[in-house]
Short mmCIF file of N, CA and C in Angstrom, two decimals:
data_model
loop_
_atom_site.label_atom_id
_atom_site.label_comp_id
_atom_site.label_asym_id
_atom_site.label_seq_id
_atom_site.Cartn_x
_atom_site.Cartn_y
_atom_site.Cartn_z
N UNK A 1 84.29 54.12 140.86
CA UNK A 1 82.98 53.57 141.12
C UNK A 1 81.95 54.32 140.28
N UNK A 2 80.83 53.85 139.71
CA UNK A 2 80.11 53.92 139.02
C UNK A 2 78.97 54.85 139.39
N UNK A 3 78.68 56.12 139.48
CA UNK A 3 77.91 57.17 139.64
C UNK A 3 75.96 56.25 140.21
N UNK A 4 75.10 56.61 141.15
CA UNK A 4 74.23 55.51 141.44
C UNK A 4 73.14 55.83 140.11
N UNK A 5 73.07 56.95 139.62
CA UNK A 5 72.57 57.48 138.46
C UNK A 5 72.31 56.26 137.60
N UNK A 6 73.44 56.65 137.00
CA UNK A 6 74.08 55.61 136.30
C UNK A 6 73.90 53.87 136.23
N UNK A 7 73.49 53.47 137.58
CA UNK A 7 72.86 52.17 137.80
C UNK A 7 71.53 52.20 137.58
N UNK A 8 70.86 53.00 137.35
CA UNK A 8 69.29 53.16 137.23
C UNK A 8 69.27 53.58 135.63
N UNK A 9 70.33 54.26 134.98
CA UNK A 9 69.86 54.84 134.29
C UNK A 9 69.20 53.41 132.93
N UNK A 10 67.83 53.39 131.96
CA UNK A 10 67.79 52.79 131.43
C UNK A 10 68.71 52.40 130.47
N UNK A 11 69.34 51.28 129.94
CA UNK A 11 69.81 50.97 128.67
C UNK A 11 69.02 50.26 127.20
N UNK A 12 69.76 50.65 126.56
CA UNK A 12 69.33 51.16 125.40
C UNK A 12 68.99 49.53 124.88
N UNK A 13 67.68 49.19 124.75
CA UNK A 13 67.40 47.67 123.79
C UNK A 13 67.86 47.75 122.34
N UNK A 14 68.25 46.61 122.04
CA UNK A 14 69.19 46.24 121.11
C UNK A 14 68.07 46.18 120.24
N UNK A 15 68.02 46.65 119.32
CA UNK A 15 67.03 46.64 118.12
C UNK A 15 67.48 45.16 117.37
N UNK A 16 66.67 44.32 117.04
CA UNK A 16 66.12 43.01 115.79
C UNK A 16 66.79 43.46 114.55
N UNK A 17 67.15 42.61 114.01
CA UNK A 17 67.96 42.51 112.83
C UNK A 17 66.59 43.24 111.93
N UNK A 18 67.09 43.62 110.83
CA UNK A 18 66.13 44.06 109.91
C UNK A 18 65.09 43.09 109.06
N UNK A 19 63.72 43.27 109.03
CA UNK A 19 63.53 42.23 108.51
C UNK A 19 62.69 42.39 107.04
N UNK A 20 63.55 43.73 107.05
CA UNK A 20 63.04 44.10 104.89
C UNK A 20 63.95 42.74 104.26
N UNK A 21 63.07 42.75 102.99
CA UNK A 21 64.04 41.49 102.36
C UNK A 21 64.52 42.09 101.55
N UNK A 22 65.13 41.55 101.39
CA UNK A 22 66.66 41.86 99.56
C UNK A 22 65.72 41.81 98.63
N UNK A 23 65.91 42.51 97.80
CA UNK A 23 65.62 42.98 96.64
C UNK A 23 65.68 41.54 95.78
N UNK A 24 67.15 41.23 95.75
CA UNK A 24 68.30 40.46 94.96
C UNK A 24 68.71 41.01 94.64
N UNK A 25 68.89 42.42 94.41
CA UNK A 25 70.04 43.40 93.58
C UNK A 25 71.33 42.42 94.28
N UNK A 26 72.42 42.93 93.67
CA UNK A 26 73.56 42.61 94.30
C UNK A 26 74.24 43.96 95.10
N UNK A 27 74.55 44.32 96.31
CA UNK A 27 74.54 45.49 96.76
C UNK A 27 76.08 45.95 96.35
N UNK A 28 76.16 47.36 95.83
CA UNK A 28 77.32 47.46 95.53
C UNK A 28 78.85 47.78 96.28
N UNK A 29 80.10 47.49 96.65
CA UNK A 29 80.86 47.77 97.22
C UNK A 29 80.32 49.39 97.81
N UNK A 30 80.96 50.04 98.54
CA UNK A 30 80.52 51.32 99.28
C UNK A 30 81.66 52.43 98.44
N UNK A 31 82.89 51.73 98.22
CA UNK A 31 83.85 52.39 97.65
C UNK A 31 83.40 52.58 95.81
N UNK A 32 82.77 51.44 95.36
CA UNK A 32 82.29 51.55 93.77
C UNK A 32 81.15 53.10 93.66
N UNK A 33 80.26 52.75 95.21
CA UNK A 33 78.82 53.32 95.01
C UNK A 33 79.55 55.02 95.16
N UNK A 34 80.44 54.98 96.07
CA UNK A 34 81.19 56.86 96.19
C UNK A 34 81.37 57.38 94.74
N UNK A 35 82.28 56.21 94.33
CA UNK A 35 82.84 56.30 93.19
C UNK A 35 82.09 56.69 91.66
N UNK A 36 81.08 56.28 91.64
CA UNK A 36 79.65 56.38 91.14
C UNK A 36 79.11 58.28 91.05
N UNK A 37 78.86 57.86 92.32
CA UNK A 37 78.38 59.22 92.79
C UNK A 37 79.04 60.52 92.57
N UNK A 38 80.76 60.20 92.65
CA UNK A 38 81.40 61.05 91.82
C UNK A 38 81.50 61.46 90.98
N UNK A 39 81.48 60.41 90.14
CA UNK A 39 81.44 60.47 88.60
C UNK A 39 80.22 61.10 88.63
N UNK A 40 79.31 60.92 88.64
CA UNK A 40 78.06 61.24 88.20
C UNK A 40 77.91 63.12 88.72
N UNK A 41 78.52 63.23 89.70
CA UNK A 41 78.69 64.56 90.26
C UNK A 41 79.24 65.26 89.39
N UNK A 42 80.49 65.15 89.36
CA UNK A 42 81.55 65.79 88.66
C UNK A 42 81.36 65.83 86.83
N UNK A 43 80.67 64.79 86.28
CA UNK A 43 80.35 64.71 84.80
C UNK A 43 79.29 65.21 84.90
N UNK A 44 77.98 65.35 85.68
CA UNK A 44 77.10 66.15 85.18
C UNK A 44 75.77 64.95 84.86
N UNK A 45 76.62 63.58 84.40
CA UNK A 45 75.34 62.65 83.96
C UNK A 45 75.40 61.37 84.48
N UNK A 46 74.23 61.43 84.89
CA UNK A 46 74.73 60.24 86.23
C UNK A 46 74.15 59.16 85.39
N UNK A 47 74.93 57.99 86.28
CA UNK A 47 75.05 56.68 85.98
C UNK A 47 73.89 55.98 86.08
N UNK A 48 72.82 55.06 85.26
CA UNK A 48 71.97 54.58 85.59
C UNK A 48 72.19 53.25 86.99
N UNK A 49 73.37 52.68 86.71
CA UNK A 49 73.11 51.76 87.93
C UNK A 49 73.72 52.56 89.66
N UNK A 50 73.73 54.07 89.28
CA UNK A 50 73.39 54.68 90.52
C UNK A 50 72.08 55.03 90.58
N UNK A 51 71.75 55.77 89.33
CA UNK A 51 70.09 55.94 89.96
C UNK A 51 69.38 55.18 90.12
N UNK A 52 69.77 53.55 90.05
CA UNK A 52 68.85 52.46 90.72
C UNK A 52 69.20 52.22 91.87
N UNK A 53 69.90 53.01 92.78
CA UNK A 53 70.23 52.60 94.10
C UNK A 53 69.51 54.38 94.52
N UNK A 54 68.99 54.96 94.17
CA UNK A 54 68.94 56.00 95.01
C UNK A 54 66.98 56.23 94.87
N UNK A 55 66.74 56.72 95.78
CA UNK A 55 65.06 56.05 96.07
C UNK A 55 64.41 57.21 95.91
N UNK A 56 63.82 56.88 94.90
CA UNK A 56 62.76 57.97 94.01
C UNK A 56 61.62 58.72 95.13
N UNK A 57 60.78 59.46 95.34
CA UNK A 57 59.77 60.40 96.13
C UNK A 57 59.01 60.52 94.96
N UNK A 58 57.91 60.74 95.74
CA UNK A 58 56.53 61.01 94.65
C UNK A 58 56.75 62.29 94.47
N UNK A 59 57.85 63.47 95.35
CA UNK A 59 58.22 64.76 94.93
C UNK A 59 59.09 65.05 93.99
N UNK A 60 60.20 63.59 93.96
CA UNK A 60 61.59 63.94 93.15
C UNK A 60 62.09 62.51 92.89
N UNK A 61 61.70 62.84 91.36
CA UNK A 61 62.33 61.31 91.07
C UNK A 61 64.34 61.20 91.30
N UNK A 62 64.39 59.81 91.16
CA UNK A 62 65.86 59.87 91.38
C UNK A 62 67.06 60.86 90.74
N UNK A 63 66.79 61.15 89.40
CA UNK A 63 67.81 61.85 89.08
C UNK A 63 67.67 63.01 89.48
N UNK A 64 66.36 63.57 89.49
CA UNK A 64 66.18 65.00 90.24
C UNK A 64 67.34 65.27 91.56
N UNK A 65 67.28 64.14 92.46
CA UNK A 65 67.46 64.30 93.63
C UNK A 65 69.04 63.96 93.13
N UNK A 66 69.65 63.33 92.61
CA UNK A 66 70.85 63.60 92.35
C UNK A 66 71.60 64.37 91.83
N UNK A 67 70.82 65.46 91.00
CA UNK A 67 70.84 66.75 90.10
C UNK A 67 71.29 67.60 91.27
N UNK A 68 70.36 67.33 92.01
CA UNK A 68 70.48 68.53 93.66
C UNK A 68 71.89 69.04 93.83
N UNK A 69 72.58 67.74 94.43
CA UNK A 69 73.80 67.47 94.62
C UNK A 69 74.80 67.93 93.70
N UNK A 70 74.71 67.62 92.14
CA UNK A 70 75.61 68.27 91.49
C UNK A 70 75.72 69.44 91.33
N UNK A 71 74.02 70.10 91.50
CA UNK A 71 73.96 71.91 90.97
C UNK A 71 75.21 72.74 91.95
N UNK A 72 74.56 71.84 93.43
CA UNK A 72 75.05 72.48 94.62
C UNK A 72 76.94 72.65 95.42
N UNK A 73 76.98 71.16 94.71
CA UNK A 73 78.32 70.87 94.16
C UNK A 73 79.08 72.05 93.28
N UNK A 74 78.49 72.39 92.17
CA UNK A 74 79.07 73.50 91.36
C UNK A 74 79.13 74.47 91.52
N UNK A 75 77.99 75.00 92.42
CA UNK A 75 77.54 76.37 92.97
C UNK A 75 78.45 76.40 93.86
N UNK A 76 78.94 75.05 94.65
CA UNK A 76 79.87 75.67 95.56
C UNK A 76 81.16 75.92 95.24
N UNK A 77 81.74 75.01 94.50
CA UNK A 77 83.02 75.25 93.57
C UNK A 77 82.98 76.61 92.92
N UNK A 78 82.12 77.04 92.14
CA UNK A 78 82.16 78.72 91.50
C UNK A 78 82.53 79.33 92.70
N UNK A 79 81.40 79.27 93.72
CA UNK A 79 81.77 80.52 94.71
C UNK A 79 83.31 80.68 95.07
N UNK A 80 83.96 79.37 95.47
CA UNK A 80 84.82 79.15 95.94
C UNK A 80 86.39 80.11 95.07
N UNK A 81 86.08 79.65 93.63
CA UNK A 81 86.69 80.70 93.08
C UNK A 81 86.49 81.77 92.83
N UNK A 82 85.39 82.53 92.80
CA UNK A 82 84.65 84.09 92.95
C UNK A 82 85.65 84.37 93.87
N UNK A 83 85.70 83.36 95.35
CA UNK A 83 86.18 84.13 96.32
C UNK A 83 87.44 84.23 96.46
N UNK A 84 88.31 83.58 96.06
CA UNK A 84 89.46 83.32 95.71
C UNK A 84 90.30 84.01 93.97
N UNK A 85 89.43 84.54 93.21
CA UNK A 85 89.58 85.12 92.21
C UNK A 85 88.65 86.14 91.82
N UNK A 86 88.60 86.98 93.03
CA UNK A 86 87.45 88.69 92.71
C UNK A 86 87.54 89.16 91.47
N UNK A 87 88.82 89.30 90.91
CA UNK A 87 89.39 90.61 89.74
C UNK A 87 88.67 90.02 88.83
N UNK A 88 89.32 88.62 88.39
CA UNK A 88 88.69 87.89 87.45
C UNK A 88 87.39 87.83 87.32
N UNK A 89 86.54 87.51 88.47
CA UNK A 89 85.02 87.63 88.69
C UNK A 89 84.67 89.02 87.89
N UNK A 90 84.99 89.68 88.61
CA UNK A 90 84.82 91.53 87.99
C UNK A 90 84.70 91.61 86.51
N UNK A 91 85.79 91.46 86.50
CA UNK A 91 86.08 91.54 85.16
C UNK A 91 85.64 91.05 84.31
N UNK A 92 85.18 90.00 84.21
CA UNK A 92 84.60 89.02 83.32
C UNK A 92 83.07 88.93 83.13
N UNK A 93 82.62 89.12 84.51
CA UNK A 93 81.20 89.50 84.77
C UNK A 93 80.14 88.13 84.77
N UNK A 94 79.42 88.45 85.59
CA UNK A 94 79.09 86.61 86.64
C UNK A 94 78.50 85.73 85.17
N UNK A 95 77.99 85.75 84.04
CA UNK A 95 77.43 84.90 83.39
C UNK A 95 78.89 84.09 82.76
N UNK A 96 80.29 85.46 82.19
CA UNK A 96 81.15 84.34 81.49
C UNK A 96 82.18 84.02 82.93
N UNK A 97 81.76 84.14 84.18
CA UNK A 97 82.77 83.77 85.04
C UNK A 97 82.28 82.48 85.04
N UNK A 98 81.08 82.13 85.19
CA UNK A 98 80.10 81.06 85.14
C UNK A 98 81.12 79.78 84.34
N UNK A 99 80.73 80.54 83.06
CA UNK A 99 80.78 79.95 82.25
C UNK A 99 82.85 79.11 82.33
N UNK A 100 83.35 80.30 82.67
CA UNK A 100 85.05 79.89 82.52
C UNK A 100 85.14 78.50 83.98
N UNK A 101 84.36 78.93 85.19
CA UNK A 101 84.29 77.97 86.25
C UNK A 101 83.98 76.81 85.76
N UNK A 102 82.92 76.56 84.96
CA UNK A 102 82.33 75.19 84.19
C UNK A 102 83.13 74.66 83.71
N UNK A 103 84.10 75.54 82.86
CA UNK A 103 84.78 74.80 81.71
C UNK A 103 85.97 74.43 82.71
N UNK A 104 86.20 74.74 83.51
CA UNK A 104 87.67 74.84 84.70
C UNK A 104 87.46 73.74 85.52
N UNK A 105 86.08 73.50 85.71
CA UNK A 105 85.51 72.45 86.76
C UNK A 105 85.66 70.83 85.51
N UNK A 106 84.86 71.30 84.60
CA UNK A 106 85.50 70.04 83.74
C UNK A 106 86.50 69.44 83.06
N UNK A 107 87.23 70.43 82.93
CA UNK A 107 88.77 69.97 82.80
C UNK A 107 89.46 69.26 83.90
N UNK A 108 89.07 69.91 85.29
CA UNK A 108 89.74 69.76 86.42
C UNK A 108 89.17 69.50 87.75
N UNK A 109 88.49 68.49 87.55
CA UNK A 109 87.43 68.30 88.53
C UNK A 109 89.03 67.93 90.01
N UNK A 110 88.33 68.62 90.75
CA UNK A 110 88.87 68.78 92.29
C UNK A 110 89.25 67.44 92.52
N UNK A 111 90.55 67.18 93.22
CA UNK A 111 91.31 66.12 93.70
C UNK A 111 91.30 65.63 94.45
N UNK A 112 91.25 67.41 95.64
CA UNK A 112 91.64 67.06 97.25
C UNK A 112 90.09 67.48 97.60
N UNK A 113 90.35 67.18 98.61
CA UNK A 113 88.96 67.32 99.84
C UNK A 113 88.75 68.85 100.59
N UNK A 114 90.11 69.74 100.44
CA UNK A 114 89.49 70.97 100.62
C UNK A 114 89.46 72.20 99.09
N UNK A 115 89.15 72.91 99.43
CA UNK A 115 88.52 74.03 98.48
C UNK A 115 90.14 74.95 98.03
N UNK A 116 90.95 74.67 98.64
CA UNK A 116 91.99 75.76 98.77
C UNK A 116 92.80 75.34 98.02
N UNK A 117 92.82 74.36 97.36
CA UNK A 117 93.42 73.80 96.00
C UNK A 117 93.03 73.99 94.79
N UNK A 118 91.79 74.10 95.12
CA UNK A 118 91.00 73.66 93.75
C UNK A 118 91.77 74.58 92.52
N UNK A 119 91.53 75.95 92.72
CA UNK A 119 91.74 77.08 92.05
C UNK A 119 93.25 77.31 91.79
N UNK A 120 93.99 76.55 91.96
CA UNK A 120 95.69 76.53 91.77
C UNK A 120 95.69 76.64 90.25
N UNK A 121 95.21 75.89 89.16
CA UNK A 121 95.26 75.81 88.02
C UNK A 121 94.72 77.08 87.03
N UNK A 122 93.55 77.68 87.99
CA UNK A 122 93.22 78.62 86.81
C UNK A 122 94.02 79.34 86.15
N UNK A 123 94.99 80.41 86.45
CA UNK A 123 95.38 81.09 86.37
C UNK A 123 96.00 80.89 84.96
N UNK A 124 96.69 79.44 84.91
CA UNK A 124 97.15 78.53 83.65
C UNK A 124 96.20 78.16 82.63
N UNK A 125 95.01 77.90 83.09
CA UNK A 125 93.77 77.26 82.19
C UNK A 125 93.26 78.51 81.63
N UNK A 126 93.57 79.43 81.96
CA UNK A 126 93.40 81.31 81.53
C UNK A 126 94.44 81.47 80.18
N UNK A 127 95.07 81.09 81.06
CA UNK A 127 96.52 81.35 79.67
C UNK A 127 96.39 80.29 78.30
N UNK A 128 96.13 78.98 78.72
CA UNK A 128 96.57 78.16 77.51
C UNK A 128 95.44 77.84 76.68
N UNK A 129 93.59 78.16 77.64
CA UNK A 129 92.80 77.97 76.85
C UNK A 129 91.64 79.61 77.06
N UNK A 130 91.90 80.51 77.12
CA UNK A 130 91.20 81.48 76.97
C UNK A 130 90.01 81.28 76.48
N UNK A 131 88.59 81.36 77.54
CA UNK A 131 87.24 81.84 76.67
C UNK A 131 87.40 82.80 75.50
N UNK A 132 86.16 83.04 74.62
CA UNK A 132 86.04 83.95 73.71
C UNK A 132 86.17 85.42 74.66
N UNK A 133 86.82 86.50 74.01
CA UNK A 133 86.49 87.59 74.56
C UNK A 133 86.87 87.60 75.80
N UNK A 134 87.75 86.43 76.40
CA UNK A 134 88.04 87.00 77.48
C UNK A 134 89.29 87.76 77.72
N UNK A 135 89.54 89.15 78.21
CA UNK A 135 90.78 89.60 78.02
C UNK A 135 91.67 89.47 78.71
N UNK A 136 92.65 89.83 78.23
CA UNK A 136 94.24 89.43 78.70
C UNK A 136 93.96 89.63 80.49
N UNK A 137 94.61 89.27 81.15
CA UNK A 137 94.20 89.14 83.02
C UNK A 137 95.85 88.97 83.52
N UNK A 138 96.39 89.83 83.98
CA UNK A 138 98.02 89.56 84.99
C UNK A 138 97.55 88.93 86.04
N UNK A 139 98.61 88.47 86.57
CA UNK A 139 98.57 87.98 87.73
C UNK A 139 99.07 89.14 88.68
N UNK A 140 98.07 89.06 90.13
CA UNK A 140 98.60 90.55 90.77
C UNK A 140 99.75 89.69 92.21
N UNK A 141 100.09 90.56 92.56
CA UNK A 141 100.98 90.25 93.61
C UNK A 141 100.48 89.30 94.77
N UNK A 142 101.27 88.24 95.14
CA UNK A 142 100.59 87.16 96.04
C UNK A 142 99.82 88.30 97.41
N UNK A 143 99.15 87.42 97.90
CA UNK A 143 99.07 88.05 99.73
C UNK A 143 99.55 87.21 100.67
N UNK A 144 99.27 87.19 101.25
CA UNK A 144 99.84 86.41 102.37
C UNK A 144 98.46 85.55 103.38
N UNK A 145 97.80 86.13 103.08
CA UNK A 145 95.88 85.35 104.02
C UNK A 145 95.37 84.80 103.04
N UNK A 146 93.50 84.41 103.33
CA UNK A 146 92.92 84.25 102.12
C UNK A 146 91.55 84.67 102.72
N UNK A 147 90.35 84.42 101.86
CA UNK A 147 89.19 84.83 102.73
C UNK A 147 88.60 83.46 103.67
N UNK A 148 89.00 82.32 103.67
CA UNK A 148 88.53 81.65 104.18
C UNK A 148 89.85 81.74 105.52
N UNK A 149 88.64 80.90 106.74
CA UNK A 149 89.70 81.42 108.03
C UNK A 149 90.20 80.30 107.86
N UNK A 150 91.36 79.64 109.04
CA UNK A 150 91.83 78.58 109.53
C UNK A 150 93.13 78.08 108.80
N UNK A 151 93.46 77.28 109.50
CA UNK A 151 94.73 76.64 109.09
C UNK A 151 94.78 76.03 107.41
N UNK A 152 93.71 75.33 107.51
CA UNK A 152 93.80 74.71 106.31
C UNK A 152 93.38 75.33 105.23
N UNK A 153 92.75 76.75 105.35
CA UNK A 153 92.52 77.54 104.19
C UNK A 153 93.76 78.41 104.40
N UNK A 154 95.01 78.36 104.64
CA UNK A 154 95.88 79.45 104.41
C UNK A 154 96.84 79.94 103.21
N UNK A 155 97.19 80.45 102.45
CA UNK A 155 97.94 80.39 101.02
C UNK A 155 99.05 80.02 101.39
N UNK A 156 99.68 79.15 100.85
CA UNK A 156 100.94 78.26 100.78
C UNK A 156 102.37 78.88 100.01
N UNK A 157 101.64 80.56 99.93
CA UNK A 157 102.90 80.75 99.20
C UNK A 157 103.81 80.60 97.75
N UNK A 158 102.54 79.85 97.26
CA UNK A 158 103.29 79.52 95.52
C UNK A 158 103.46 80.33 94.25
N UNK A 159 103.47 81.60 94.46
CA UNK A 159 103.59 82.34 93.79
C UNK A 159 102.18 82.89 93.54
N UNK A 160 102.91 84.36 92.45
CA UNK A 160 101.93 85.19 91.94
C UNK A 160 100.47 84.62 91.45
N UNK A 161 101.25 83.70 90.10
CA UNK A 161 100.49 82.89 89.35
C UNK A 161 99.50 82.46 89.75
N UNK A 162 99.49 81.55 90.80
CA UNK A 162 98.29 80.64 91.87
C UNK A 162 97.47 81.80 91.83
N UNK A 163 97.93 82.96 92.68
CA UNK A 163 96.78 83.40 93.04
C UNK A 163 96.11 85.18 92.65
N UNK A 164 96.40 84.62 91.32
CA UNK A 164 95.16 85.40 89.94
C UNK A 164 94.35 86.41 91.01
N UNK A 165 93.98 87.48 90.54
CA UNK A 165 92.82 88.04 90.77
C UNK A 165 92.90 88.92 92.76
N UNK A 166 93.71 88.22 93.51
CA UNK A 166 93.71 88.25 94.69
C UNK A 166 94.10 90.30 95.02
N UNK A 167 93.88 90.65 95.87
CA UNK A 167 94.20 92.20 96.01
C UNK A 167 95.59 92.00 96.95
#
């Protein structure tokens, strides 16, 4: 039986269809517009028939506001390997770590949906395309944790190689 609360309590009016009109744009699939947004993320130069779907501010025009997204996007990917590759970080020193993450991120823009993949490749993208000046780097002995907690950040075990830089 139904709490008497609950019989009193108000319900929620159904809000009126919208009554902005269409543009006429043609609106784009949701899967094209991700898809878009990716690209435009991951390349760095976004697509004009995304920045006609994304709504300019008298503070930040559209690409600004899509710029956001990519800086923050990258910033988070670097960290991600900083944290996952200290030695290397160290060693290299934050402007050409920068710089090796960029070139690592554009070769290899991320697949999966968590972070704990991403960095599988460096270690290889070290070896076969070396920055200038960057010096020779071993791979140190796996560990067994990582710095991120939880299940789905745990090391999988794939050897030395994967995981470059780790103590």
């Amino acid at each position: 039986m139904c709490p008497s609360w609950r019989k009193s309590w108000p319900r929620p009016k159904l809000l009126a269809p919208s009554r902005r009109k269409c543009s006429g744009r043609p609106v784009p699939d949701l899967r094209e517009l991700q898809a878009a947004f990716w690209r435009s993320l991951t390349s760095g130069a976004p697509e004009a028939r995304l920045l006609g779907r994304i709504r300019a501010t008298p503070e930040l025009p559209a690409a600004e506001r899509l710029d956001i997204y990519a800086r923050m996007y990258r910033d988070r990917i670097v960290e991600a390997l900083r944290e996952d590759f200290p030695r290397v970080a160290a060693v290299v020193g934050e402007e050409r770590f920068q710089a090796l993450a960029g070139s690592y991120l554009a070769g290899h823009p991320s697949a999966h949906p968590s972070l704990r993949h991403f960095g599988r490749g460096l270690p290889a993208f070290i070896a076969t395309a070396p920055l200038p000046g960057l010096p020779a780097l071993r791979p140190t002995p796996s560990r067994s944790g990582s710095t991120r907690s939880g299940p789905c950040h745990q090391r999988t075990g794939e050897g030395s190689a994967s995981l470059w830089g780790l103590p």
